[in-house]
């Protein structure tokens, strides 16, 4: 695909997706604090870039249009999640009072930061892979699908992961 035919918003998000995925994949052997510092550079940029996308571009339905394909397979996801969990060590699980399940619980809800970062990885990996294979005519649909995913659940995952990552980074001085 010719880079000149790719809208700037798609190119920016796809490039950011590739950078995030490479950084997440390099978690093995990294120090927890260094890995968190890297995530703190990417999570806000992903949030801002996705937030600034026009709502659903040419797709006014505001629903999952299926334009983003599932490229990441479960063994890859599980492997990444386990590597990130090992890197985070004792900080991998944290209590999150903002989780929807918390309103129905008398006890705090534990959340896996590794799983959240792997969920973000999955969305970014699938987006970048779809863009690489997409025709220029389908890019608006791909972007609309990503924006829907961001608005539906990815934005909350990024915010939660960002807060937890920041806490680890700031306490691991």
PDB file of C-alpha atoms in Angstrom:
ATOM      1  CA  UNK A   1       0.000   0.000   0.000  1.00  0.00           C
ATOM      2  CA  UNK A   2       1.270   3.459  -0.875  1.00  0.00           C
ATOM      3  CA  UNK A   3       1.879   5.591   2.246  1.00  0.00           C
ATOM      4  CA  UNK A   4       0.549   8.634   0.364  1.00  0.00           C
ATOM      5  CA  UNK A   5      -2.888   6.998   0.206  1.00  0.00           C
ATOM      6  CA  UNK A   6      -3.085   6.463   3.961  1.00  0.00           C
ATOM      7  CA  UNK A   7      -4.888   9.205   5.901  1.00  0.00           C
ATOM      8  CA  UNK A   8      -2.606  10.899   8.469  1.00  0.00           C
ATOM      9  CA  UNK A   9      -4.760   9.734  11.417  1.00  0.00           C
ATOM     10  CA  UNK A  10      -4.443   6.110  10.326  1.00  0.00           C
ATOM     11  CA  UNK A  11      -0.712   6.432   9.753  1.00  0.00           C
ATOM     12  CA  UNK A  12      -0.158   8.067  13.159  1.00  0.00           C
ATOM     13  CA  UNK A  13      -2.194   5.463  15.023  1.00  0.00           C
ATOM     14  CA  UNK A  14      -0.671   2.543  13.103  1.00  0.00           C
ATOM     15  CA  UNK A  15       2.850   3.807  13.805  1.00  0.00           C
ATOM     16  CA  UNK A  16       2.035   4.228  17.474  1.00  0.00           C
ATOM     17  CA  UNK A  17       0.523   0.735  17.523  1.00  0.00           C
ATOM     18  CA  UNK A  18       3.717  -0.776  16.122  1.00  0.00           C
ATOM     19  CA  UNK A  19       5.856   1.113  18.671  1.00  0.00           C
ATOM     20  CA  UNK A  20       3.639   0.014  21.570  1.00  0.00           C
ATOM     21  CA  UNK A  21       3.677  -3.610  20.415  1.00  0.00           C
ATOM     22  CA  UNK A  22       7.474  -3.656  20.051  1.00  0.00           C
ATOM     23  CA  UNK A  23       7.870  -2.183  23.516  1.00  0.00           C
ATOM     24  CA  UNK A  24       5.436  -4.658  25.078  1.00  0.00           C
ATOM     25  CA  UNK A  25       7.201  -7.531  23.317  1.00  0.00           C
ATOM     26  CA  UNK A  26      10.509  -6.424  24.816  1.00  0.00           C
ATOM     27  CA  UNK A  27       9.221  -6.796  28.388  1.00  0.00           C
ATOM     28  CA  UNK A  28      11.132 -10.050  28.912  1.00  0.00           C
ATOM     29  CA  UNK A  29      14.177  -9.329  31.010  1.00  0.00           C
ATOM     30  CA  UNK A  30      13.300  -5.674  31.543  1.00  0.00           C
ATOM     31  CA  UNK A  31      13.286  -4.133  34.990  1.00  0.00           C
ATOM     32  CA  UNK A  32       9.777  -3.433  36.263  1.00  0.00           C
ATOM     33  CA  UNK A  33      10.418   0.295  36.627  1.00  0.00           C
ATOM     34  CA  UNK A  34      11.971   0.608  33.153  1.00  0.00           C
ATOM     35  CA  UNK A  35       9.084  -1.271  31.576  1.00  0.00           C
ATOM     36  CA  UNK A  36       6.579   0.958  33.387  1.00  0.00           C
ATOM     37  CA  UNK A  37       8.463   4.056  32.213  1.00  0.00           C
ATOM     38  CA  UNK A  38       8.124   2.847  28.616  1.00  0.00           C
ATOM     39  CA  UNK A  39       4.406   2.143  29.059  1.00  0.00           C
ATOM     40  CA  UNK A  40       3.951   5.620  30.559  1.00  0.00           C
ATOM     41  CA  UNK A  41       5.299   7.060  27.311  1.00  0.00           C
ATOM     42  CA  UNK A  42       2.860   5.100  25.117  1.00  0.00           C
ATOM     43  CA  UNK A  43      -0.434   4.802  26.994  1.00  0.00           C
ATOM     44  CA  UNK A  44      -1.220   8.548  27.072  1.00  0.00           C
ATOM     45  CA  UNK A  45      -0.221   8.925  23.408  1.00  0.00           C
ATOM     46  CA  UNK A  46      -2.499   6.063  22.393  1.00  0.00           C
ATOM     47  CA  UNK A  47      -5.342   7.583  24.403  1.00  0.00           C
ATOM     48  CA  UNK A  48      -4.915  11.075  22.948  1.00  0.00           C
ATOM     49  CA  UNK A  49      -4.492   9.843  19.372  1.00  0.00           C
ATOM     50  CA  UNK A  50      -7.578   7.621  19.559  1.00  0.00           C
ATOM     51  CA  UNK A  51      -9.591  10.236  21.451  1.00  0.00           C
ATOM     52  CA  UNK A  52      -8.900  12.802  18.734  1.00  0.00           C
ATOM     53  CA  UNK A  53     -10.196  10.562  15.946  1.00  0.00           C
ATOM     54  CA  UNK A  54     -13.375  11.861  14.356  1.00  0.00           C
ATOM     55  CA  UNK A  55     -16.334   9.863  15.673  1.00  0.00           C
ATOM     56  CA  UNK A  56     -16.807   6.870  13.431  1.00  0.00           C
ATOM     57  CA  UNK A  57     -15.729   8.786  10.306  1.00  0.00           C
ATOM     58  CA  UNK A  58     -17.883   7.490   7.439  1.00  0.00           C
ATOM     59  CA  UNK A  59     -19.665   4.952   9.627  1.00  0.00           C
ATOM     60  CA  UNK A  60     -22.476   6.666  11.493  1.00  0.00           C
ATOM     61  CA  UNK A  61     -23.722   3.521  13.204  1.00  0.00           C
ATOM     62  CA  UNK A  62     -21.300   3.761  16.113  1.00  0.00           C
ATOM     63  CA  UNK A  63     -21.075  -0.023  16.308  1.00  0.00           C
ATOM     64  CA  UNK A  64     -18.477  -2.701  15.735  1.00  0.00           C
ATOM     65  CA  UNK A  65     -18.357  -2.924  11.954  1.00  0.00           C
ATOM     66  CA  UNK A  66     -15.928  -5.861  11.870  1.00  0.00           C
ATOM     67  CA  UNK A  67     -13.349  -4.000   9.789  1.00  0.00           C
ATOM     68  CA  UNK A  68     -10.476  -4.915  12.125  1.00  0.00           C
ATOM     69  CA  UNK A  69      -9.446  -8.531  11.745  1.00  0.00           C
ATOM     70  CA  UNK A  70      -8.237 -10.773  14.564  1.00  0.00           C
ATOM     71  CA  UNK A  71      -4.579 -11.379  13.741  1.00  0.00           C
ATOM     72  CA  UNK A  72      -3.300 -12.041  17.249  1.00  0.00           C
ATOM     73  CA  UNK A  73      -3.743 -15.653  18.251  1.00  0.00           C
ATOM     74  CA  UNK A  74      -4.466 -16.789  21.794  1.00  0.00           C
ATOM     75  CA  UNK A  75      -1.036 -18.398  22.396  1.00  0.00           C
ATOM     76  CA  UNK A  76       0.681 -15.111  21.439  1.00  0.00           C
ATOM     77  CA  UNK A  77      -1.644 -13.164  23.750  1.00  0.00           C
ATOM     78  CA  UNK A  78      -1.065 -15.576  26.638  1.00  0.00           C
ATOM     79  CA  UNK A  79       2.684 -15.509  26.130  1.00  0.00           C
ATOM     80  CA  UNK A  80       2.802 -11.729  26.184  1.00  0.00           C
ATOM     81  CA  UNK A  81       0.542 -11.554  29.251  1.00  0.00           C
ATOM     82  CA  UNK A  82       2.781 -14.027  31.126  1.00  0.00           C
ATOM     83  CA  UNK A  83       5.967 -12.143  30.185  1.00  0.00           C
ATOM     84  CA  UNK A  84       4.478  -8.832  31.320  1.00  0.00           C
ATOM     85  CA  UNK A  85       3.209 -10.443  34.550  1.00  0.00           C
ATOM     86  CA  UNK A  86       6.699 -11.782  35.257  1.00  0.00           C
ATOM     87  CA  UNK A  87       8.208  -8.357  34.575  1.00  0.00           C
ATOM     88  CA  UNK A  88       5.737  -6.634  36.902  1.00  0.00           C
ATOM     89  CA  UNK A  89       6.256  -9.278  39.590  1.00  0.00           C
ATOM     90  CA  UNK A  90       4.475  -8.494  42.833  1.00  0.00           C
ATOM     91  CA  UNK A  91       2.885  -5.410  41.257  1.00  0.00           C
ATOM     92  CA  UNK A  92       1.025  -7.375  38.589  1.00  0.00           C
ATOM     93  CA  UNK A  93      -2.281  -7.436  40.503  1.00  0.00           C
ATOM     94  CA  UNK A  94      -3.816  -4.305  41.970  1.00  0.00           C
ATOM     95  CA  UNK A  95      -7.089  -3.232  43.543  1.00  0.00           C
ATOM     96  CA  UNK A  96      -9.327  -1.131  41.325  1.00  0.00           C
ATOM     97  CA  UNK A  97     -12.351   0.532  42.893  1.00  0.00           C
ATOM     98  CA  UNK A  98     -13.463   1.927  39.535  1.00  0.00           C
ATOM     99  CA  UNK A  99     -14.251  -1.511  38.101  1.00  0.00           C
ATOM    100  CA  UNK A 100     -17.944  -2.077  37.356  1.00  0.00           C
ATOM    101  CA  UNK A 101     -17.865  -5.311  39.406  1.00  0.00           C
ATOM    102  CA  UNK A 102     -16.908  -3.255  42.463  1.00  0.00           C
ATOM    103  CA  UNK A 103     -20.397  -1.766  42.798  1.00  0.00           C
ATOM    104  CA  UNK A 104     -21.767  -5.273  43.437  1.00  0.00           C
ATOM    105  CA  UNK A 105     -19.012  -6.359  45.806  1.00  0.00           C
ATOM    106  CA  UNK A 106     -18.302  -5.846  49.487  1.00  0.00           C
ATOM    107  CA  UNK A 107     -14.613  -6.449  48.866  1.00  0.00           C
ATOM    108  CA  UNK A 108     -12.158  -4.716  46.524  1.00  0.00           C
ATOM    109  CA  UNK A 109     -11.787  -6.167  43.047  1.00  0.00           C
ATOM    110  CA  UNK A 110      -8.294  -7.293  42.023  1.00  0.00           C
ATOM    111  CA  UNK A 111      -7.252  -6.509  38.465  1.00  0.00           C
ATOM    112  CA  UNK A 112      -4.372  -7.873  36.407  1.00  0.00           C
ATOM    113  CA  UNK A 113      -2.259  -5.071  34.956  1.00  0.00           C
ATOM    114  CA  UNK A 114      -0.556  -7.613  32.693  1.00  0.00           C
ATOM    115  CA  UNK A 115      -3.930  -8.595  31.283  1.00  0.00           C
ATOM    116  CA  UNK A 116      -4.884  -4.972  30.689  1.00  0.00           C
ATOM    117  CA  UNK A 117      -1.604  -4.267  28.890  1.00  0.00           C
ATOM    118  CA  UNK A 118      -2.058  -7.462  26.859  1.00  0.00           C
ATOM    119  CA  UNK A 119      -5.621  -6.383  25.963  1.00  0.00           C
ATOM    120  CA  UNK A 120      -4.277  -3.055  24.701  1.00  0.00           C
ATOM    121  CA  UNK A 121      -1.543  -4.947  22.834  1.00  0.00           C
ATOM    122  CA  UNK A 122      -4.160  -7.148  21.180  1.00  0.00           C
ATOM    123  CA  UNK A 123      -6.153  -4.155  19.923  1.00  0.00           C
ATOM    124  CA  UNK A 124      -3.046  -2.337  18.705  1.00  0.00           C
ATOM    125  CA  UNK A 125      -1.602  -5.459  17.051  1.00  0.00           C
ATOM    126  CA  UNK A 126      -4.866  -6.228  15.259  1.00  0.00           C
ATOM    127  CA  UNK A 127      -5.261  -2.604  14.156  1.00  0.00           C
ATOM    128  CA  UNK A 128      -1.714  -2.335  12.761  1.00  0.00           C
ATOM    129  CA  UNK A 129      -1.999  -5.709  11.028  1.00  0.00           C
ATOM    130  CA  UNK A 130      -5.351  -4.795   9.502  1.00  0.00           C
ATOM    131  CA  UNK A 131      -4.033  -1.454   8.240  1.00  0.00           C
ATOM    132  CA  UNK A 132      -1.044  -3.199   6.658  1.00  0.00           C
ATOM    133  CA  UNK A 133      -3.386  -5.488   4.684  1.00  0.00           C
ATOM    134  CA  UNK A 134      -6.218  -2.997   4.005  1.00  0.00           C
ATOM    135  CA  UNK A 135      -6.997  -1.269   0.765  1.00  0.00           C
ATOM    136  CA  UNK A 136      -7.225   2.533   0.774  1.00  0.00           C
ATOM    137  CA  UNK A 137     -10.974   2.215   0.274  1.00  0.00           C
ATOM    138  CA  UNK A 138     -11.461   0.323   3.542  1.00  0.00           C
ATOM    139  CA  UNK A 139      -9.262   2.470   5.804  1.00  0.00           C
ATOM    140  CA  UNK A 140     -12.151   4.722   6.896  1.00  0.00           C
ATOM    141  CA  UNK A 141     -14.048   1.628   8.063  1.00  0.00           C
ATOM    142  CA  UNK A 142     -10.965   0.341   9.918  1.00  0.00           C
ATOM    143  CA  UNK A 143     -10.554   3.691  11.659  1.00  0.00           C
ATOM    144  CA  UNK A 144     -14.264   3.794  12.517  1.00  0.00           C
ATOM    145  CA  UNK A 145     -14.029   0.295  13.995  1.00  0.00           C
ATOM    146  CA  UNK A 146     -11.019   1.290  16.101  1.00  0.00           C
ATOM    147  CA  UNK A 147     -12.792   4.447  17.311  1.00  0.00           C
ATOM    148  CA  UNK A 148     -15.817   2.372  18.313  1.00  0.00           C
ATOM    149  CA  UNK A 149     -13.586  -0.061  20.222  1.00  0.00           C
ATOM    150  CA  UNK A 150     -11.815   2.841  21.905  1.00  0.00           C
ATOM    151  CA  UNK A 151     -15.066   4.500  22.960  1.00  0.00           C
ATOM    152  CA  UNK A 152     -16.643   1.211  24.065  1.00  0.00           C
ATOM    153  CA  UNK A 153     -13.933  -0.246  26.270  1.00  0.00           C
ATOM    154  CA  UNK A 154     -10.337   0.473  25.276  1.00  0.00           C
ATOM    155  CA  UNK A 155     -10.318   4.011  26.678  1.00  0.00           C
ATOM    156  CA  UNK A 156     -11.271   2.770  30.152  1.00  0.00           C
ATOM    157  CA  UNK A 157      -8.662  -0.001  29.973  1.00  0.00           C
ATOM    158  CA  UNK A 158      -5.959   2.492  29.003  1.00  0.00           C
ATOM    159  CA  UNK A 159      -6.910   4.869  31.840  1.00  0.00           C
ATOM    160  CA  UNK A 160      -6.926   2.102  34.421  1.00  0.00           C
ATOM    161  CA  UNK A 161      -3.625   0.664  33.197  1.00  0.00           C
ATOM    162  CA  UNK A 162      -2.068   4.126  33.101  1.00  0.00           C
ATOM    163  CA  UNK A 163      -2.991   4.823  36.709  1.00  0.00           C
ATOM    164  CA  UNK A 164      -1.651   1.465  37.909  1.00  0.00           C
ATOM    165  CA  UNK A 165       1.523   1.783  35.843  1.00  0.00           C
ATOM    166  CA  UNK A 166       2.134   5.265  37.191  1.00  0.00           C
ATOM    167  CA  UNK A 167       1.698   4.013  40.751  1.00  0.00           C
ATOM    168  CA  UNK A 168       4.283   1.261  40.205  1.00  0.00           C
ATOM    169  CA  UNK A 169       6.707   3.655  38.549  1.00  0.00           C
ATOM    170  CA  UNK A 170       6.397   6.300  41.259  1.00  0.00           C
ATOM    171  CA  UNK A 171       6.730   3.830  44.151  1.00  0.00           C
ATOM    172  CA  UNK A 172       9.678   1.931  42.652  1.00  0.00           C
ATOM    173  CA  UNK A 173      12.084   4.843  43.034  1.00  0.00           C
TER     174      UNK A 173
END
